Amino acid sequence: MRATVGVFDSGVGGLSVAEALHRLAPSLEIRYLADTAYFPYGDRTVAEIADRAVLMVGRLIDQGANVVVVACNTATSAALERLREAFPSVPIVGMEPPVKPAVEHSVSRRVLVLATAGTVSGARLARLTETHRGDAEVFTVPMPGLADLVEAGQIEGPRVEGVLHAAMDAPLASGVDQVALGCTHYGFLRPLLRRMLPEQVELVDAAEPVARRALHLIAEAGLVIDAEAAEREVLCYATGDAAAFEAAVERLRAAGAALPPTRVSRPVA
Ligand code: DGL
């Protein structure tokens, strides 16, 4: 059977994961669902996000997805176990802030994690940090409003730079040498962050490892990617206004974001 990967996020953020998947396997069939009607997830309750996540993954499976990537740290934190219980026959890959590689790479033994308020307050990140911290200090900073700026296409400019400076300056001054991106929206801020950060500070992003994990699960499940087939567009759906979602994607593209080829489907899923 042919592999179809369903990727879901609250908005455009998970396209940073879809981009990695598409780059690694251009002919792979990818369906992307953005829950824009409920964006942002970062400020919502765990119960609310978990209910939405079950609904979204159910829709992707109804549309033919046989592997699912929850390309949202906040939804993974709120709902991964529940999703795996609800859909036991479909491999589901979650997304966690890359605390482990950041700690492993840190020479100064100081790591900064940027994530949404929901992810920062969740038990999942606390567990992850406890497990992998070792002798390192892990600064975890909630970034309310940052995903909203990215959703609005602001991946450059004084406003977003100001928000990042306010969050990073003190941890950087204390010797942080790893910045872990704990929200898929922040993946689009990589070029800006690279310019803002001192050369010795490493940026750690989970998009590509998660994409590789999804490809591994495809192979393990015996699903097929026709490597000879032509490159495929990522077919996108939004729960909110499709035209507004398409405009959000095009704003990001115009701002220079790395995105896969996309086609936004109407009417709304
Ligand atoms: N992209 C989502 C994440 O990875 C969060 C954005 C939001 O707050 O909806 O956490």
PDB file of N, CA and C in Angstrom, residues 3-94:
ATOM      1  N   ALA A   3       2.194   4.909   0.880  1.00  0.00           N
ATOM      2  CA  ALA A   3       2.228   5.718   2.110  1.00  0.00           C
ATOM      3  C   ALA A   3       1.568   7.076   1.877  1.00  0.00           C
ATOM      4  N   THR A   4       0.711   7.467   2.797  1.00  0.00           N
ATOM      5  CA  THR A   4       0.187   8.833   2.823  1.00  0.00           C
ATOM      6  C   THR A   4       0.396   9.348   4.241  1.00  0.00           C
ATOM      7  N   VAL A   5       1.165  10.408   4.366  1.00  0.00           N
ATOM      8  CA  VAL A   5       1.445  10.942   5.700  1.00  0.00           C
ATOM      9  C   VAL A   5       0.529  12.132   5.976  1.00  0.00           C
ATOM     10  N   GLY A   6      -0.181  12.065   7.075  1.00  0.00           N
ATOM     11  CA  GLY A   6      -0.999  13.193   7.515  1.00  0.00           C
ATOM     12  C   GLY A   6      -0.210  14.006   8.526  1.00  0.00           C
ATOM     13  N   VAL A   7      -0.109  15.303   8.290  1.00  0.00           N
ATOM     14  CA  VAL A   7       0.655  16.181   9.186  1.00  0.00           C
ATOM     15  C   VAL A   7      -0.319  17.214   9.738  1.00  0.00           C
ATOM     16  N   PHE A   8      -0.261  17.436  11.047  1.00  0.00           N
ATOM     17  CA  PHE A   8      -1.222  18.398  11.599  1.00  0.00           C
ATOM     18  C   PHE A   8      -0.566  19.364  12.586  1.00  0.00           C
ATOM     19  N   ASP A   9      -1.071  20.587  12.561  1.00  0.00           N
ATOM     20  CA  ASP A   9      -0.644  21.639  13.500  1.00  0.00           C
ATOM     21  C   ASP A   9      -1.816  22.616  13.651  1.00  0.00           C
ATOM     22  N   SER A  10      -1.646  23.580  14.537  1.00  0.00           N
ATOM     23  CA  SER A  10      -2.678  24.604  14.721  1.00  0.00           C
ATOM     24  C   SER A  10      -2.698  25.601  13.562  1.00  0.00           C
ATOM     25  N   GLY A  11      -1.588  25.726  12.852  1.00  0.00           N
ATOM     26  CA  GLY A  11      -1.488  26.725  11.779  1.00  0.00           C
ATOM     27  C   GLY A  11      -0.389  26.355  10.810  1.00  0.00           C
ATOM     28  N   VAL A  12       0.433  27.351  10.425  1.00  0.00           N
ATOM     29  CA  VAL A  12       1.461  27.124   9.411  1.00  0.00           C
ATOM     30  C   VAL A  12       2.713  26.425   9.963  1.00  0.00           C
ATOM     31  N   GLY A  13       2.865  26.369  11.298  1.00  0.00           N
ATOM     32  CA  GLY A  13       4.117  25.893  11.901  1.00  0.00           C
ATOM     33  C   GLY A  13       4.555  24.519  11.421  1.00  0.00           C
ATOM     34  N   GLY A  14       3.608  23.590  11.371  1.00  0.00           N
ATOM     35  CA  GLY A  14       3.948  22.217  10.985  1.00  0.00           C
ATOM     36  C   GLY A  14       4.434  22.100   9.557  1.00  0.00           C
ATOM     37  N   LEU A  15       4.265  23.171   8.766  1.00  0.00           N
ATOM     38  CA  LEU A  15       4.819  23.131   7.405  1.00  0.00           C
ATOM     39  C   LEU A  15       6.345  23.078   7.442  1.00  0.00           C
ATOM     40  N   SER A  16       6.948  23.497   8.572  1.00  0.00           N
ATOM     41  CA  SER A  16       8.408  23.358   8.694  1.00  0.00           C
ATOM     42  C   SER A  16       8.784  21.874   8.786  1.00  0.00           C
ATOM     43  N   VAL A  17       7.883  21.052   9.311  1.00  0.00           N
ATOM     44  CA  VAL A  17       8.120  19.605   9.361  1.00  0.00           C
ATOM     45  C   VAL A  17       7.770  18.978   7.999  1.00  0.00           C
ATOM     46  N   ALA A  18       6.669  19.451   7.407  1.00  0.00           N
ATOM     47  CA  ALA A  18       6.292  18.970   6.068  1.00  0.00           C
ATOM     48  C   ALA A  18       7.408  19.285   5.067  1.00  0.00           C
ATOM     49  N   GLU A  19       8.079  20.418   5.259  1.00  0.00           N
ATOM     50  CA  GLU A  19       9.183  20.794   4.360  1.00  0.00           C
ATOM     51  C   GLU A  19      10.312  19.774   4.465  1.00  0.00           C
ATOM     52  N   ALA A  20      10.628  19.385   5.703  1.00  0.00           N
ATOM     53  CA  ALA A  20      11.703  18.388   5.888  1.00  0.00           C
ATOM     54  C   ALA A  20      11.300  17.047   5.272  1.00  0.00           C
ATOM     55  N   LEU A  21      10.048  16.656   5.466  1.00  0.00           N
ATOM     56  CA  LEU A  21       9.566  15.394   4.892  1.00  0.00           C
ATOM     57  C   LEU A  21       9.638  15.439   3.362  1.00  0.00           C
ATOM     58  N   HIS A  22       9.174  16.547   2.803  1.00  0.00           N
ATOM     59  CA  HIS A  22       9.163  16.698   1.345  1.00  0.00           C
ATOM     60  C   HIS A  22      10.589  16.720   0.785  1.00  0.00           C
ATOM     61  N   ARG A  23      11.484  17.372   1.502  1.00  0.00           N
ATOM     62  CA  ARG A  23      12.881  17.450   1.048  1.00  0.00           C
ATOM     63  C   ARG A  23      13.514  16.062   1.026  1.00  0.00           C
ATOM     64  N   LEU A  24      13.190  15.246   2.052  1.00  0.00           N
ATOM     65  CA  LEU A  24      13.778  13.912   2.142  1.00  0.00           C
ATOM     66  C   LEU A  24      13.101  12.926   1.183  1.00  0.00           C
ATOM     67  N   ALA A  25      11.820  13.147   0.898  1.00  0.00           N
ATOM     68  CA  ALA A  25      11.071  12.219   0.027  1.00  0.00           C
ATOM     69  C   ALA A  25      10.090  13.026  -0.829  1.00  0.00           C
ATOM     70  N   PRO A  26      10.599  13.635  -1.927  1.00  0.00           N
ATOM     71  CA  PRO A  26       9.773  14.576  -2.704  1.00  0.00           C
ATOM     72  C   PRO A  26       8.505  13.965  -3.305  1.00  0.00           C
ATOM     73  N   SER A  27       8.503  12.630  -3.531  1.00  0.00           N
ATOM     74  CA  SER A  27       7.305  12.048  -4.148  1.00  0.00           C
ATOM     75  C   SER A  27       6.309  11.534  -3.108  1.00  0.00           C
ATOM     76  N   LEU A  28       6.644  11.648  -1.832  1.00  0.00           N
ATOM     77  CA  LEU A  28       5.758  11.179  -0.764  1.00  0.00           C
ATOM     78  C   LEU A  28       4.462  11.986  -0.758  1.00  0.00           C
ATOM     79  N   GLU A  29       3.342  11.286  -0.593  1.00  0.00           N
ATOM     80  CA  GLU A  29       2.054  11.966  -0.510  1.00  0.00           C
ATOM     81  C   GLU A  29       1.868  12.512   0.914  1.00  0.00           C
ATOM     82  N   ILE A  30       1.764  13.829   1.017  1.00  0.00           N
ATOM     83  CA  ILE A  30       1.630  14.485   2.325  1.00  0.00           C
ATOM     84  C   ILE A  30       0.336  15.292   2.341  1.00  0.00           C
ATOM     85  N   ARG A  31      -0.482  15.072   3.371  1.00  0.00           N
ATOM     86  CA  ARG A  31      -1.688  15.885   3.570  1.00  0.00           C
ATOM     87  C   ARG A  31      -1.498  16.687   4.843  1.00  0.00           C
ATOM     88  N   TYR A  32      -1.754  17.950   4.752  1.00  0.00           N
ATOM     89  CA  TYR A  32      -1.482  18.852   5.872  1.00  0.00           C
ATOM     90  C   TYR A  32      -2.787  19.464   6.362  1.00  0.00           C
ATOM     91  N   LEU A  33      -3.028  19.353   7.654  1.00  0.00           N
ATOM     92  CA  LEU A  33      -4.248  19.926   8.217  1.00  0.00           C
ATOM     93  C   LEU A  33      -3.887  20.979   9.268  1.00  0.00           C
ATOM     94  N   ALA A  34      -4.354  22.212   9.040  1.00  0.00           N
ATOM     95  CA  ALA A  34      -4.083  23.319   9.968  1.00  0.00           C
ATOM     96  C   ALA A  34      -5.380  23.650  10.698  1.00  0.00           C
ATOM     97  N   ASP A  35      -5.337  23.549  12.023  1.00  0.00           N
ATOM     98  CA  ASP A  35      -6.552  23.823  12.805  1.00  0.00           C
ATOM     99  C   ASP A  35      -6.652  25.315  13.090  1.00  0.00           C
ATOM    100  N   THR A  36      -6.709  26.096  12.012  1.00  0.00           N
ATOM    101  CA  THR A  36      -6.645  27.554  12.158  1.00  0.00           C
ATOM    102  C   THR A  36      -7.854  28.130  12.908  1.00  0.00           C
ATOM    103  N   ALA A  37      -8.959  27.382  12.911  1.00  0.00           N
ATOM    104  CA  ALA A  37     -10.144  27.870  13.638  1.00  0.00           C
ATOM    105  C   ALA A  37      -9.860  27.929  15.143  1.00  0.00           C
ATOM    106  N   TYR A  38      -8.878  27.147  15.594  1.00  0.00           N
ATOM    107  CA  TYR A  38      -8.553  27.115  17.035  1.00  0.00           C
ATOM    108  C   TYR A  38      -7.152  27.643  17.349  1.00  0.00           C
ATOM    109  N   PHE A  39      -6.500  28.258  16.338  1.00  0.00           N
ATOM    110  CA  PHE A  39      -5.174  28.835  16.562  1.00  0.00           C
ATOM    111  C   PHE A  39      -5.276  30.051  17.491  1.00  0.00           C
ATOM    112  N   PRO A  40      -4.352  30.286  18.434  1.00  0.00           N
ATOM    113  CA  PRO A  40      -3.195  29.441  18.756  1.00  0.00           C
ATOM    114  C   PRO A  40      -3.538  28.412  19.840  1.00  0.00           C
ATOM    115  N   TYR A  41      -2.907  27.255  19.750  1.00  0.00           N
ATOM    116  CA  TYR A  41      -3.091  26.220  20.768  1.00  0.00           C
ATOM    117  C   TYR A  41      -2.375  26.601  22.069  1.00  0.00           C
ATOM    118  N   GLY A  42      -1.303  27.372  21.934  1.00  0.00           N
ATOM    119  CA  GLY A  42      -0.407  27.631  23.063  1.00  0.00           C
ATOM    120  C   GLY A  42      -1.079  28.204  24.302  1.00  0.00           C
ATOM    121  N   ASP A  43      -2.193  28.905  24.099  1.00  0.00           N
ATOM    122  CA  ASP A  43      -2.875  29.529  25.237  1.00  0.00           C
ATOM    123  C   ASP A  43      -4.121  28.760  25.664  1.00  0.00           C
ATOM    124  N   ARG A  44      -4.393  27.607  25.061  1.00  0.00           N
ATOM    125  CA  ARG A  44      -5.613  26.847  25.385  1.00  0.00           C
ATOM    126  C   ARG A  44      -5.359  25.795  26.461  1.00  0.00           C
ATOM    127  N   THR A  45      -6.449  25.225  26.981  1.00  0.00           N
ATOM    128  CA  THR A  45      -6.296  24.210  28.030  1.00  0.00           C
ATOM    129  C   THR A  45      -5.913  22.868  27.407  1.00  0.00           C
ATOM    130  N   VAL A  46      -5.326  22.019  28.237  1.00  0.00           N
ATOM    131  CA  VAL A  46      -4.926  20.679  27.784  1.00  0.00           C
ATOM    132  C   VAL A  46      -6.141  19.931  27.230  1.00  0.00           C
ATOM    133  N   ALA A  47      -7.280  20.006  27.945  1.00  0.00           N
ATOM    134  CA  ALA A  47      -8.471  19.250  27.528  1.00  0.00           C
ATOM    135  C   ALA A  47      -8.962  19.726  26.159  1.00  0.00           C
ATOM    136  N   GLU A  48      -8.945  21.033  25.965  1.00  0.00           N
ATOM    137  CA  GLU A  48      -9.413  21.591  24.699  1.00  0.00           C
ATOM    138  C   GLU A  48      -8.506  21.152  23.535  1.00  0.00           C
ATOM    139  N   ILE A  49      -7.199  21.240  23.756  1.00  0.00           N
ATOM    140  CA  ILE A  49      -6.246  20.861  22.701  1.00  0.00           C
ATOM    141  C   ILE A  49      -6.365  19.364  22.402  1.00  0.00           C
ATOM    142  N   ALA A  50      -6.512  18.558  23.467  1.00  0.00           N
ATOM    143  CA  ALA A  50      -6.594  17.108  23.259  1.00  0.00           C
ATOM    144  C   ALA A  50      -7.834  16.761  22.435  1.00  0.00           C
ATOM    145  N   ASP A  51      -8.972  17.396  22.710  1.00  0.00           N
ATOM    146  CA  ASP A  51     -10.189  17.132  21.928  1.00  0.00           C
ATOM    147  C   ASP A  51      -9.989  17.514  20.465  1.00  0.00           C
ATOM    148  N   ARG A  52      -9.382  18.669  20.252  1.00  0.00           N
ATOM    149  CA  ARG A  52      -9.135  19.096  18.865  1.00  0.00           C
ATOM    150  C   ARG A  52      -8.184  18.130  18.165  1.00  0.00           C
ATOM    151  N   ALA A  53      -7.154  17.692  18.878  1.00  0.00           N
ATOM    152  CA  ALA A  53      -6.155  16.805  18.263  1.00  0.00           C
ATOM    153  C   ALA A  53      -6.807  15.495  17.823  1.00  0.00           C
ATOM    154  N   VAL A  54      -7.701  14.945  18.641  1.00  0.00           N
ATOM    155  CA  VAL A  54      -8.379  13.695  18.271  1.00  0.00           C
ATOM    156  C   VAL A  54      -9.213  13.926  17.006  1.00  0.00           C
ATOM    157  N   LEU A  55      -9.894  15.042  16.964  1.00  0.00           N
ATOM    158  CA  LEU A  55     -10.712  15.377  15.793  1.00  0.00           C
ATOM    159  C   LEU A  55      -9.839  15.522  14.534  1.00  0.00           C
ATOM    160  N   MET A  56      -8.723  16.216  14.671  1.00  0.00           N
ATOM    161  CA  MET A  56      -7.846  16.489  13.522  1.00  0.00           C
ATOM    162  C   MET A  56      -7.213  15.201  12.992  1.00  0.00           C
ATOM    163  N   VAL A  57      -6.729  14.379  13.899  1.00  0.00           N
ATOM    164  CA  VAL A  57      -6.079  13.131  13.450  1.00  0.00           C
ATOM    165  C   VAL A  57      -7.131  12.206  12.824  1.00  0.00           C
ATOM    166  N   GLY A  58      -8.346  12.187  13.397  1.00  0.00           N
ATOM    167  CA  GLY A  58      -9.442  11.401  12.805  1.00  0.00           C
ATOM    168  C   GLY A  58      -9.711  11.848  11.374  1.00  0.00           C
ATOM    169  N   ARG A  59      -9.703  13.144  11.139  1.00  0.00           N
ATOM    170  CA  ARG A  59      -9.951  13.665   9.782  1.00  0.00           C
ATOM    171  C   ARG A  59      -8.846  13.242   8.809  1.00  0.00           C
ATOM    172  N   LEU A  60      -7.603  13.341   9.289  1.00  0.00           N
ATOM    173  CA  LEU A  60      -6.484  12.952   8.404  1.00  0.00           C
ATOM    174  C   LEU A  60      -6.581  11.476   8.034  1.00  0.00           C
ATOM    175  N   ILE A  61      -6.948  10.654   8.998  1.00  0.00           N
ATOM    176  CA  ILE A  61      -7.069   9.210   8.721  1.00  0.00           C
ATOM    177  C   ILE A  61      -8.242   8.974   7.759  1.00  0.00           C
ATOM    178  N   ASP A  62      -9.349   9.685   7.955  1.00  0.00           N
ATOM    179  CA  ASP A  62     -10.485   9.573   7.021  1.00  0.00           C
ATOM    180  C   ASP A  62     -10.070   9.966   5.607  1.00  0.00           C
ATOM    181  N   GLN A  63      -9.114  10.887   5.507  1.00  0.00           N
ATOM    182  CA  GLN A  63      -8.654  11.333   4.179  1.00  0.00           C
ATOM    183  C   GLN A  63      -7.550  10.439   3.624  1.00  0.00           C
ATOM    184  N   GLY A  64      -7.275   9.339   4.298  1.00  0.00           N
ATOM    185  CA  GLY A  64      -6.347   8.349   3.731  1.00  0.00           C
ATOM    186  C   GLY A  64      -4.976   8.305   4.375  1.00  0.00           C
ATOM    187  N   ALA A  65      -4.737   9.102   5.421  1.00  0.00           N
ATOM    188  CA  ALA A  65      -3.406   9.058   6.049  1.00  0.00           C
ATOM    189  C   ALA A  65      -3.197   7.703   6.728  1.00  0.00           C
ATOM    190  N   ASN A  66      -2.060   7.063   6.439  1.00  0.00           N
ATOM    191  CA  ASN A  66      -1.754   5.804   7.138  1.00  0.00           C
ATOM    192  C   ASN A  66      -0.553   5.953   8.079  1.00  0.00           C
ATOM    193  N   VAL A  67       0.026   7.140   8.136  1.00  0.00           N
ATOM    194  CA  VAL A  67       0.999   7.517   9.174  1.00  0.00           C
ATOM    195  C   VAL A  67       0.672   8.977   9.516  1.00  0.00           C
ATOM    196  N   VAL A  68       0.738   9.321  10.800  1.00  0.00           N
ATOM    197  CA  VAL A  68       0.395  10.696  11.195  1.00  0.00           C
ATOM    198  C   VAL A  68       1.560  11.338  11.939  1.00  0.00           C
ATOM    199  N   VAL A  69       1.850  12.593  11.585  1.00  0.00           N
ATOM    200  CA  VAL A  69       2.838  13.376  12.325  1.00  0.00           C
ATOM    201  C   VAL A  69       2.110  14.517  13.030  1.00  0.00           C
ATOM    202  N   VAL A  70       2.179  14.518  14.355  1.00  0.00           N
ATOM    203  CA  VAL A  70       1.629  15.643  15.115  1.00  0.00           C
ATOM    204  C   VAL A  70       2.735  16.700  15.119  1.00  0.00           C
ATOM    205  N   ALA A  71       2.677  17.612  14.128  1.00  0.00           N
ATOM    206  CA  ALA A  71       3.776  18.570  13.932  1.00  0.00           C
ATOM    207  C   ALA A  71       3.556  19.796  14.803  1.00  0.00           C
ATOM    208  N   CYS A  72       3.281  19.536  16.053  1.00  0.00           N
ATOM    209  CA  CYS A  72       2.948  20.591  17.014  1.00  0.00           C
ATOM    210  C   CYS A  72       3.383  20.104  18.391  1.00  0.00           C
ATOM    211  N   ASN A  73       4.303  20.817  18.988  1.00  0.00           N
ATOM    212  CA  ASN A  73       4.781  20.442  20.327  1.00  0.00           C
ATOM    213  C   ASN A  73       3.663  20.556  21.359  1.00  0.00           C
ATOM    214  N   THR A  74       2.824  21.585  21.205  1.00  0.00           N
ATOM    215  CA  THR A  74       1.761  21.831  22.183  1.00  0.00           C
ATOM    216  C   THR A  74       0.734  20.698  22.152  1.00  0.00           C
ATOM    217  N   ALA A  75       0.349  20.266  20.947  1.00  0.00           N
ATOM    218  CA  ALA A  75      -0.632  19.175  20.821  1.00  0.00           C
ATOM    219  C   ALA A  75      -0.014  17.847  21.261  1.00  0.00           C
ATOM    220  N   THR A  76       1.268  17.656  20.984  1.00  0.00           N
ATOM    221  CA  THR A  76       1.936  16.431  21.441  1.00  0.00           C
ATOM    222  C   THR A  76       1.919  16.384  22.963  1.00  0.00           C
ATOM    223  N   SER A  77       2.245  17.518  23.579  1.00  0.00           N
ATOM    224  CA  SER A  77       2.279  17.585  25.036  1.00  0.00           C
ATOM    225  C   SER A  77       0.898  17.271  25.608  1.00  0.00           C
ATOM    226  N   ALA A  78      -0.145  17.799  24.981  1.00  0.00           N
ATOM    227  CA  ALA A  78      -1.498  17.652  25.533  1.00  0.00           C
ATOM    228  C   ALA A  78      -2.134  16.315  25.202  1.00  0.00           C
ATOM    229  N   ALA A  79      -1.721  15.682  24.075  1.00  0.00           N
ATOM    230  CA  ALA A  79      -2.599  14.625  23.550  1.00  0.00           C
ATOM    231  C   ALA A  79      -1.941  13.376  22.984  1.00  0.00           C
ATOM    232  N   LEU A  80      -0.622  13.267  22.968  1.00  0.00           N
ATOM    233  CA  LEU A  80      -0.029  12.140  22.223  1.00  0.00           C
ATOM    234  C   LEU A  80      -0.536  10.774  22.718  1.00  0.00           C
ATOM    235  N   GLU A  81      -0.580  10.587  24.028  1.00  0.00           N
ATOM    236  CA  GLU A  81      -1.011   9.283  24.555  1.00  0.00           C
ATOM    237  C   GLU A  81      -2.462   9.021  24.157  1.00  0.00           C
ATOM    238  N   ARG A  82      -3.285  10.066  24.279  1.00  0.00           N
ATOM    239  CA  ARG A  82      -4.701   9.898  23.937  1.00  0.00           C
ATOM    240  C   ARG A  82      -4.873   9.568  22.452  1.00  0.00           C
ATOM    241  N   LEU A  83      -4.066  10.193  21.614  1.00  0.00           N
ATOM    242  CA  LEU A  83      -4.149   9.923  20.178  1.00  0.00           C
ATOM    243  C   LEU A  83      -3.770   8.470  19.884  1.00  0.00           C
ATOM    244  N   ARG A  84      -2.725   7.988  20.537  1.00  0.00           N
ATOM    245  CA  ARG A  84      -2.282   6.617  20.277  1.00  0.00           C
ATOM    246  C   ARG A  84      -3.325   5.612  20.764  1.00  0.00           C
ATOM    247  N   GLU A  85      -4.031   5.974  21.837  1.00  0.00           N
ATOM    248  CA  GLU A  85      -5.121   5.105  22.331  1.00  0.00           C
ATOM    249  C   GLU A  85      -6.300   5.128  21.365  1.00  0.00           C
ATOM    250  N   ALA A  86      -6.609   6.324  20.849  1.00  0.00           N
ATOM    251  CA  ALA A  86      -7.785   6.476  19.986  1.00  0.00           C
ATOM    252  C   ALA A  86      -7.577   5.851  18.607  1.00  0.00           C
ATOM    253  N   PHE A  87      -6.306   5.843  18.139  1.00  0.00           N
ATOM    254  CA  PHE A  87      -6.031   5.338  16.780  1.00  0.00           C
ATOM    255  C   PHE A  87      -4.898   4.319  16.825  1.00  0.00           C
ATOM    256  N   PRO A  88      -5.162   3.158  17.437  1.00  0.00           N
ATOM    257  CA  PRO A  88      -4.060   2.218  17.695  1.00  0.00           C
ATOM    258  C   PRO A  88      -3.458   1.598  16.424  1.00  0.00           C
ATOM    259  N   SER A  89      -4.196   1.633  15.300  1.00  0.00           N
ATOM    260  CA  SER A  89      -3.668   0.950  14.115  1.00  0.00           C
ATOM    261  C   SER A  89      -2.830   1.866  13.222  1.00  0.00           C
ATOM    262  N   VAL A  90      -2.720   3.149  13.579  1.00  0.00           N
ATOM    263  CA  VAL A  90      -1.953   4.076  12.730  1.00  0.00           C
ATOM    264  C   VAL A  90      -0.723   4.563  13.501  1.00  0.00           C
ATOM    265  N   PRO A  91       0.467   4.405  12.930  1.00  0.00           N
ATOM    266  CA  PRO A  91       1.656   4.946  13.610  1.00  0.00           C
ATOM    267  C   PRO A  91       1.554   6.481  13.726  1.00  0.00           C
ATOM    268  N   ILE A  92       1.771   6.984  14.935  1.00  0.00           N
ATOM    269  CA  ILE A  92       1.674   8.432  15.175  1.00  0.00           C
ATOM    270  C   ILE A  92       3.004   8.930  15.739  1.00  0.00           C
ATOM    271  N   VAL A  93       3.586   9.908  15.059  1.00  0.00           N
ATOM    272  CA  VAL A  93       4.853  10.498  15.502  1.00  0.00           C
ATOM    273  C   VAL A  93       4.537  11.821  16.177  1.00  0.00           C
ATOM    274  N   GLY A  94       5.081  12.013  17.370  1.00  0.00           N
ATOM    275  CA  GLY A  94       4.876  13.284  18.066  1.00  0.00           C
ATOM    276  C   GLY A  94       6.094  14.181  17.910  1.00  0.00           C
TER     277      GLY A  94
END
